[in-house]
Each structure stands twice: as C-alpha cells, then as structure tokens.
Amino acid sequence: MTHHHDQEAFAKLVDRIGPDHAGQRMEMQAHYSALLLKGYHLHIHMEEFPAIAWLIKTLLKTTGLWPLAVKNTSQYRIVEHTVPIPHLPESFDGFRILHLSDLHIEGMIDKGQALQTALSTLRYDLCVMTGDFRFLTYGHYDKTLTLMESLVSTIHAPYGVTGILGNHDWLEMVPGLERCGIRMLLNEAQSLEKGSDAIWLLGLDDVHYYETGDLEKAIRLAPTDAVRILLVHSPEIIPEASIAGMDLYLCGHSHGGQICLPGSQPIITHCRCPRAYKAGPWEYQSMRGYTSRGVGTSLFPIRLFCFPEIIIHTLTRAPKS
C-alpha cells in the first residue's frame, strides 16, 4: 500500500466519521505525543514510567516469580459465557460471539502464535475485538498491523470480525486494520442478519482517554426494538448504556489487573468504575455485560494470578417476564 493510497484511505475515513470527531482525536493524539517527547505524563500508562517498570521487574525476579509470570501470558483460559436475552430472534438462539480484547499484539512473547493455536479449536459465528491492538500508546504501528493481519487470517467467523479502537490505538491505524479484515466501528452500527431477522452491533471510539466515544450517535443508527450489543473499550459508561437500552455491553481495558494478589484481586486496573465491573461477567439493571481480562499484556509480558482469557458469548432466548 503506497503512501498516496494511505492518504486516500484516511481521507475517506474522515468523511465517514466526520471532521469534528477526526479533528478531536488527531488533536489529542498530537498533544499527547508532544507531552511524551517533553517527558510529561498527564495520563498514566505504567509502561511509560521506567522507574515503576524497573521496580515491578526487580520484585518479581527477586522473588523468583518472573519465569512463572511470563509463562502465564500464553496460558489462555477459554471462558463460555451464556447471555439470555428475552427478545432475541429465534434464528439467533445459540449465536456464538468470540470476544478478544487488549491484544497488544507486538508485546506478546510469541507474537500471537499460542493465541492462534488456542483459537483453532473453537467454534463461533462472529469475532469482536474491543480495542488496544498495539502495545505502546505512541509511535509506529506497522508491526502491529503485520501481526494483526496474520492473526485475522486464522479467524474463521461466518459473520466476520468487528473491532473498535482503544486508548493505545491511533485513528490512523483504522484503514490498516480494515485491510486486515476487521470491520472497525467508530460511533457506528452494524446489522447482523439471518433471513428477515437482525441483531445490531454498536461500536464506540475510546471513552477512557480520548473521550471521543459518542453513544448517542451510534444509537441513532440502530432500531430501538432490536437486540443491541455495545462494544466499548472500557467499562466506564455502563449507566449511560443501560439507560440507552443496550442488551449486552462488551469491553476490556482493565486486563483484570494483570498483576493480582492471590484470589485474582487486582492491584491496579485504571478503570473509572466500581470494582464489580472491572473483570468478568456482570449485570447492571436489565443490561448484561462482560469485562475481558484481555489476551495481551501491558508494561511487560507478565501475568500473576490473572490469566489471559478468550471469551465465547452465547446468545440464548430467555423466557419473557
């Protein structure tokens, strides 16, 4: 893909999402990058603080836990999560959604090979990816796109692969991710159809750092009486999504803590929400949700008392109350 074609693809993306959305995203990305170059950190990412990184690594190596923590990063847990929905069309009963989040793929010790092996044994209808494709929050992302292309080529989903951006991802990555075969939603909606029946995916831009997610815009694109599944990078707009009538809220961002105390109790999650919504399945009023512990890692390729997870959400028809 030539530089000219990249420019054309990005121009089409700006037309698609609107200049206000694109402008806000690009301005914040430029401002954030400038702060990093000057050594300032207004938004905390532990991987950008060498002293914290050194301390964690030293502690784990001193205690002898480092080799185990590294090994844990490729010990994927397959989670089966059933989602009962009263108004689910009968044709979608048993519909299976593969959920991957926080890949940070170039940071994987094997560049995604173990993940591909784990996925090869699974059956699903659709794959969704809830953001943070790359490891760092700035700089080049060519390696990310190369590795994502390899991963997506091994995903066999009849209804395709749909994704959203996270706080590690830049808007400029979208054309490349879509060339990899991922349909990216940026405050947009997508219908999934079986005959005359349909359910809808709504995907938001990042609500955590860039705050360019626009739930109201996405809602306008999908019928209010349809089953609506919301893809958000982080679990930080749960009340708003519930008020809007979402049926299922899928997210990640927290890594489940990544480095946890015994009993999988997270130390840090960087999520502005109650602890109950920071990992695993949850319910909020009539809306169900799941916060993925992620398949990748941040800071270092290590996990402690918190295994990476691959989730299969199975939609079922629930009895109407």
Short mmCIF file of C-alpha atoms in Angstrom, two decimals:
data_model
loop_
_atom_site.label_atom_id
_atom_site.label_comp_id
_atom_site.label_asym_id
_atom_site.label_seq_id
_atom_site.Cartn_x
_atom_site.Cartn_y
_atom_site.Cartn_z
CA MET A 1 0.00 0.00 0.00
CA THR A 2 1.55 3.28 -1.14
CA HIS A 3 1.64 6.49 0.89
CA HIS A 4 -0.81 8.03 -1.61
CA HIS A 5 -3.29 5.19 -1.09
CA ASP A 6 -2.89 5.52 2.69
CA GLN A 7 -3.77 9.20 2.41
CA GLU A 8 -6.81 8.41 0.27
CA ALA A 9 -7.99 5.75 2.73
CA PHE A 10 -7.61 8.13 5.67
CA ALA A 11 -9.45 10.90 3.84
CA LYS A 12 -12.36 8.51 3.26
CA LEU A 13 -12.31 7.61 6.95
CA VAL A 14 -12.53 11.30 7.93
CA ASP A 15 -15.50 11.74 5.57
CA ARG A 16 -17.10 8.67 7.13
CA ILE A 17 -16.83 9.65 10.81
CA GLY A 18 -16.96 13.41 10.35
CA PRO A 19 -14.27 16.12 10.61
CA ASP A 20 -15.20 17.07 14.20
CA HIS A 21 -14.65 13.55 15.52
CA ALA A 22 -11.46 13.07 13.49
CA GLY A 23 -10.15 16.50 14.43
CA GLN A 24 -10.63 15.96 18.16
CA ARG A 25 -8.94 12.56 18.00
CA MET A 26 -5.99 13.82 15.96
CA GLU A 27 -5.51 16.92 18.12
CA MET A 28 -5.42 14.85 21.31
CA GLN A 29 -3.04 12.33 19.77
CA ALA A 30 -0.66 15.11 18.71
CA HIS A 31 -0.88 16.80 22.12
CA TYR A 32 -0.26 13.51 23.93
CA SER A 33 2.75 12.68 21.74
CA ALA A 34 4.20 16.15 22.35
CA LEU A 35 3.87 15.69 26.11
CA LEU A 36 5.68 12.37 25.91
CA LEU A 37 8.54 13.90 23.95
CA LYS A 38 8.88 16.57 26.65
CA GLY A 39 8.80 13.99 29.43
CA TYR A 40 5.37 14.90 30.82
CA HIS A 41 2.69 12.31 31.65
CA LEU A 42 -0.74 13.73 32.31
CA HIS A 43 -2.39 10.37 31.66
CA ILE A 44 -0.87 7.38 33.40
CA HIS A 45 0.34 4.38 31.45
CA MET A 46 2.68 2.36 33.62
CA GLU A 47 4.71 1.22 30.60
CA GLU A 48 5.87 4.82 30.14
CA PHE A 49 7.42 5.07 33.60
CA PRO A 50 10.81 3.30 33.67
CA ALA A 51 11.11 3.50 37.47
CA ILE A 52 7.81 1.68 38.05
CA ALA A 53 8.68 -0.87 35.39
CA TRP A 54 12.09 -1.47 36.96
CA LEU A 55 10.56 -1.89 40.44
CA ILE A 56 7.97 -4.46 39.31
CA LYS A 57 10.52 -6.42 37.31
CA THR A 58 13.02 -6.40 40.19
CA LEU A 59 10.43 -7.60 42.71
CA LEU A 60 9.28 -10.46 40.51
CA LYS A 61 12.81 -11.55 39.69
CA THR A 62 13.93 -11.29 43.32
CA THR A 63 11.04 -13.48 44.46
CA GLY A 64 11.57 -15.97 41.66
CA LEU A 65 8.12 -15.31 40.18
CA TRP A 66 9.31 -13.78 36.90
CA PRO A 67 9.51 -17.02 34.82
CA LEU A 68 6.05 -18.09 36.00
CA ALA A 69 4.59 -14.64 35.32
CA VAL A 70 5.96 -14.73 31.76
CA LYS A 71 4.70 -18.26 31.17
CA ASN A 72 1.23 -17.27 32.36
CA THR A 73 0.84 -14.81 29.46
CA SER A 74 0.24 -17.63 26.98
CA GLN A 75 -1.84 -19.85 29.28
CA TYR A 76 -5.16 -18.84 27.76
CA ARG A 77 -8.39 -19.61 29.58
CA ILE A 78 -11.40 -20.34 27.38
CA VAL A 79 -14.49 -18.83 29.01
CA GLU A 80 -18.01 -19.84 27.97
CA HIS A 81 -20.48 -17.09 28.88
CA THR A 82 -24.22 -17.52 28.28
CA VAL A 83 -26.25 -14.36 27.64
CA PRO A 84 -30.03 -14.75 27.97
CA ILE A 85 -31.98 -12.10 26.04
CA PRO A 86 -35.80 -12.18 26.14
CA HIS A 87 -36.39 -10.53 22.75
CA LEU A 88 -33.63 -12.37 20.88
CA PRO A 89 -34.90 -13.52 17.46
CA GLU A 90 -35.29 -17.29 17.40
CA SER A 91 -32.88 -17.61 14.48
CA PHE A 92 -30.08 -16.16 16.65
CA ASP A 93 -30.66 -18.55 19.55
CA GLY A 94 -27.23 -20.14 20.17
CA PHE A 95 -25.33 -17.44 18.25
CA ARG A 96 -21.70 -17.51 19.42
CA ILE A 97 -19.51 -14.40 19.68
CA LEU A 98 -15.74 -14.74 20.08
CA HIS A 99 -14.52 -11.82 22.19
CA LEU A 100 -10.86 -10.75 22.15
CA SER A 101 -9.64 -7.63 23.91
CA ASP A 102 -6.39 -5.82 24.64
CA LEU A 103 -4.22 -7.83 22.28
CA HIS A 104 -1.18 -5.51 22.50
CA ILE A 105 -0.01 -7.98 19.91
CA GLU A 106 3.59 -6.92 19.26
CA GLY A 107 4.18 -7.23 23.01
CA MET A 108 3.31 -10.93 23.02
CA ILE A 109 6.37 -13.12 23.66
CA ASP A 110 5.48 -15.37 20.71
CA LYS A 111 3.84 -12.65 18.58
CA GLY A 112 0.45 -14.37 18.81
CA GLN A 113 1.29 -17.96 17.87
CA ALA A 114 -0.15 -19.51 21.05
CA LEU A 115 -3.27 -17.40 20.64
CA GLN A 116 -3.74 -18.65 17.09
CA THR A 117 -3.36 -22.23 18.30
CA ALA A 118 -5.96 -21.71 21.03
CA LEU A 119 -8.41 -20.14 18.58
CA SER A 120 -8.06 -23.03 16.12
CA THR A 121 -10.04 -25.32 18.44
CA LEU A 122 -13.05 -23.02 18.84
CA ARG A 123 -16.36 -22.66 17.03
CA TYR A 124 -18.05 -19.25 16.76
CA ASP A 125 -20.20 -17.17 14.42
CA LEU A 126 -18.72 -13.71 14.92
CA CYS A 127 -15.50 -12.27 16.35
CA VAL A 128 -15.39 -8.92 18.15
CA MET A 129 -12.23 -7.11 19.30
CA THR A 130 -12.67 -4.41 21.93
CA GLY A 131 -9.57 -2.31 21.39
CA ASP A 132 -5.88 -1.88 22.22
CA PHE A 133 -4.35 -3.66 19.26
CA ARG A 134 -0.86 -2.30 19.85
CA PHE A 135 1.47 -2.41 22.84
CA LEU A 136 2.67 1.19 23.15
CA THR A 137 0.48 4.29 23.14
CA TYR A 138 2.56 6.23 20.62
CA GLY A 139 4.96 5.80 17.71
CA HIS A 140 4.96 3.44 14.75
CA TYR A 141 2.39 0.67 14.38
CA ASP A 142 3.49 -1.17 11.21
CA LYS A 143 4.47 -4.25 13.22
CA THR A 144 1.07 -4.22 14.93
CA LEU A 145 -0.71 -4.30 11.57
CA THR A 146 1.52 -7.08 10.22
CA LEU A 147 0.83 -9.28 13.24
CA MET A 148 -2.89 -8.47 13.20
CA GLU A 149 -3.10 -9.49 9.55
CA SER A 150 -1.58 -12.86 10.45
CA LEU A 151 -3.97 -13.34 13.37
CA VAL A 152 -7.12 -12.36 11.46
CA SER A 153 -6.21 -14.79 8.67
CA THR A 154 -6.66 -17.63 11.18
CA ILE A 155 -10.05 -16.42 12.46
CA HIS A 156 -12.90 -18.17 10.66
CA ALA A 157 -16.15 -16.41 11.55
CA PRO A 158 -19.13 -16.60 9.17
CA TYR A 159 -20.23 -13.12 10.31
CA GLY A 160 -16.73 -11.67 10.12
CA VAL A 161 -14.57 -9.70 12.54
CA THR A 162 -15.66 -6.37 14.02
CA GLY A 163 -13.48 -4.12 16.17
CA ILE A 164 -13.19 -0.78 17.94
CA LEU A 165 -10.23 1.39 18.96
CA GLY A 166 -8.76 1.51 22.45
CA ASN A 167 -6.72 4.15 24.23
CA HIS A 168 -3.46 2.62 22.89
CA ASP A 169 -4.65 2.89 19.28
CA TRP A 170 -4.48 5.80 16.86
CA LEU A 171 -7.10 6.80 14.34
CA GLU A 172 -4.55 6.42 11.53
CA MET A 173 -4.50 2.67 12.24
CA VAL A 174 -8.10 2.17 11.10
CA PRO A 175 -7.50 1.83 7.33
CA GLY A 176 -4.75 -0.73 8.00
CA LEU A 177 -6.89 -2.69 10.45
CA GLU A 178 -9.72 -2.75 7.92
CA ARG A 179 -7.33 -4.03 5.26
CA CYS A 180 -6.51 -6.85 7.69
CA GLY A 181 -10.18 -7.84 7.55
CA ILE A 182 -11.55 -6.11 10.66
CA ARG A 183 -14.67 -4.01 10.24
CA MET A 184 -13.98 -1.05 12.52
CA LEU A 185 -16.85 0.80 14.18
CA LEU A 186 -16.26 4.38 15.34
CA ASN A 187 -19.55 5.52 16.87
CA GLU A 188 -21.20 3.41 14.20
CA ALA A 189 -23.56 0.44 13.97
CA GLN A 190 -23.61 -2.82 12.04
CA SER A 191 -26.52 -5.18 11.44
CA LEU A 192 -26.11 -8.95 11.56
CA GLU A 193 -28.82 -10.63 9.54
CA LYS A 194 -30.34 -14.10 9.34
CA GLY A 195 -33.17 -14.14 6.84
CA SER A 196 -35.62 -11.46 7.94
CA ASP A 197 -34.15 -11.29 11.47
CA ALA A 198 -31.36 -8.99 12.61
CA ILE A 199 -29.38 -8.05 15.69
CA TRP A 200 -27.13 -4.99 15.91
CA LEU A 201 -23.58 -4.21 16.97
CA LEU A 202 -22.84 -0.67 18.11
CA GLY A 203 -19.17 0.27 18.41
CA LEU A 204 -17.76 3.36 20.11
CA ASP A 205 -14.45 5.17 19.86
CA ASP A 206 -12.38 5.32 23.06
CA VAL A 207 -14.27 6.67 26.08
CA HIS A 208 -11.35 6.30 28.51
CA TYR A 209 -8.65 8.73 27.41
CA TYR A 210 -9.59 10.31 24.09
CA GLU A 211 -13.26 10.58 25.13
CA THR A 212 -14.35 10.54 21.50
CA GLY A 213 -16.93 7.82 22.03
CA ASP A 214 -20.42 9.04 21.06
CA LEU A 215 -23.13 6.69 22.29
CA GLU A 216 -25.96 8.92 21.11
CA LYS A 217 -24.64 8.94 17.54
CA ALA A 218 -24.34 5.15 17.44
CA ILE A 219 -27.81 4.65 18.95
CA ARG A 220 -29.42 6.68 16.18
CA LEU A 221 -28.17 4.14 13.64
CA ALA A 222 -29.89 1.05 15.10
CA PRO A 223 -33.59 0.27 15.72
CA THR A 224 -34.59 0.73 19.36
CA ASP A 225 -36.62 -2.51 19.42
CA ALA A 226 -33.73 -4.65 18.13
CA VAL A 227 -31.22 -6.62 20.18
CA ARG A 228 -28.28 -4.23 20.57
CA ILE A 229 -24.79 -5.27 21.59
CA LEU A 230 -22.45 -2.43 22.54
CA LEU A 231 -18.69 -2.63 22.02
CA VAL A 232 -16.75 -0.20 24.23
CA HIS A 233 -13.07 -0.35 25.13
CA SER A 234 -13.62 0.19 28.86
CA PRO A 235 -16.45 -0.34 31.39
CA GLU A 236 -16.79 3.38 32.11
CA ILE A 237 -20.17 4.27 30.59
CA ILE A 238 -22.23 1.40 31.98
CA PRO A 239 -25.02 3.59 33.46
CA GLU A 240 -25.39 5.54 30.21
CA ALA A 241 -25.52 2.34 28.16
CA SER A 242 -28.17 0.87 30.44
CA ILE A 243 -30.35 3.97 30.19
CA ALA A 244 -29.98 3.75 26.39
CA GLY A 245 -31.41 0.22 26.49
CA MET A 246 -28.38 -1.83 25.48
CA ASP A 247 -28.80 -5.58 25.92
CA LEU A 248 -25.13 -6.56 26.18
CA TYR A 249 -22.03 -4.46 26.92
CA LEU A 250 -18.67 -5.97 25.90
CA CYS A 251 -15.42 -4.30 26.92
CA GLY A 252 -11.91 -4.78 28.27
CA HIS A 253 -9.13 -2.31 29.16
CA SER A 254 -8.61 -3.42 32.76
CA HIS A 255 -6.61 -6.60 31.97
CA GLY A 256 -8.34 -7.85 35.12
CA GLY A 257 -5.45 -6.16 36.90
CA GLN A 258 -2.84 -8.33 35.09
CA ILE A 259 -0.71 -8.46 38.25
CA CYS A 260 -3.06 -9.52 41.02
CA LEU A 261 -2.99 -10.71 44.58
CA PRO A 262 -3.96 -14.34 45.34
CA GLY A 263 -7.63 -14.81 44.56
CA SER A 264 -7.32 -12.68 41.42
CA GLN A 265 -7.71 -9.44 43.35
CA PRO A 266 -6.42 -6.65 41.10
CA ILE A 267 -4.00 -4.07 42.43
CA ILE A 268 -4.44 -1.50 39.61
CA THR A 269 -6.98 -1.51 36.76
CA HIS A 270 -7.10 2.12 35.50
CA CYS A 271 -10.90 1.99 35.17
CA ARG A 272 -13.22 4.71 36.45
CA CYS A 273 -15.97 2.37 37.60
CA PRO A 274 -16.89 0.23 40.63
CA ARG A 275 -14.73 -2.85 41.19
CA ALA A 276 -17.63 -5.22 40.38
CA TYR A 277 -17.45 -4.20 36.71
CA LYS A 278 -13.67 -4.38 36.24
CA ALA A 279 -13.39 -8.07 35.29
CA GLY A 280 -15.62 -10.93 34.21
CA PRO A 281 -19.41 -11.10 33.82
CA TRP A 282 -21.73 -8.61 35.49
CA GLU A 283 -25.26 -7.26 35.38
CA TYR A 284 -26.43 -3.66 35.64
CA GLN A 285 -30.21 -3.33 35.93
CA SER A 286 -31.53 -5.20 32.87
CA MET A 287 -28.27 -4.99 30.91
CA ARG A 288 -25.69 -7.76 30.95
CA GLY A 289 -22.00 -7.23 30.38
CA TYR A 290 -18.56 -8.71 30.35
CA THR A 291 -15.22 -7.04 31.02
CA SER A 292 -12.46 -9.11 29.45
CA ARG A 293 -9.20 -9.73 31.29
CA GLY A 294 -7.60 -9.45 27.85
CA VAL A 295 -5.40 -11.71 25.79
CA GLY A 296 -2.31 -9.48 25.81
CA THR A 297 -0.34 -7.56 28.41
CA SER A 298 0.85 -4.06 29.17
CA LEU A 299 4.15 -2.85 30.64
CA PHE A 300 5.82 -6.31 30.50
CA PRO A 301 4.71 -9.68 29.10
CA ILE A 302 3.79 -10.92 32.58
CA ARG A 303 0.66 -12.02 34.42
CA LEU A 304 0.25 -13.08 38.02
CA PHE A 305 -2.91 -14.62 39.49
CA CYS A 306 -4.70 -13.35 36.38
CA PHE A 307 -4.66 -15.49 33.25
CA PRO A 308 -5.41 -14.12 29.78
CA GLU A 309 -8.84 -15.10 28.54
CA ILE A 310 -10.67 -15.86 25.32
CA ILE A 311 -14.42 -15.49 25.77
CA ILE A 312 -17.27 -17.08 23.83
CA HIS A 313 -20.57 -15.30 24.47
CA THR A 314 -23.52 -17.49 23.51
CA LEU A 315 -26.81 -15.63 22.98
CA THR A 316 -29.93 -17.50 24.10
CA ARG A 317 -33.63 -16.75 24.17
CA ALA A 318 -34.67 -16.08 27.75
CA PRO A 319 -38.26 -16.50 28.98
CA LYS A 320 -40.08 -13.19 28.90
CA SER A 321 -41.04 -11.96 32.35
#
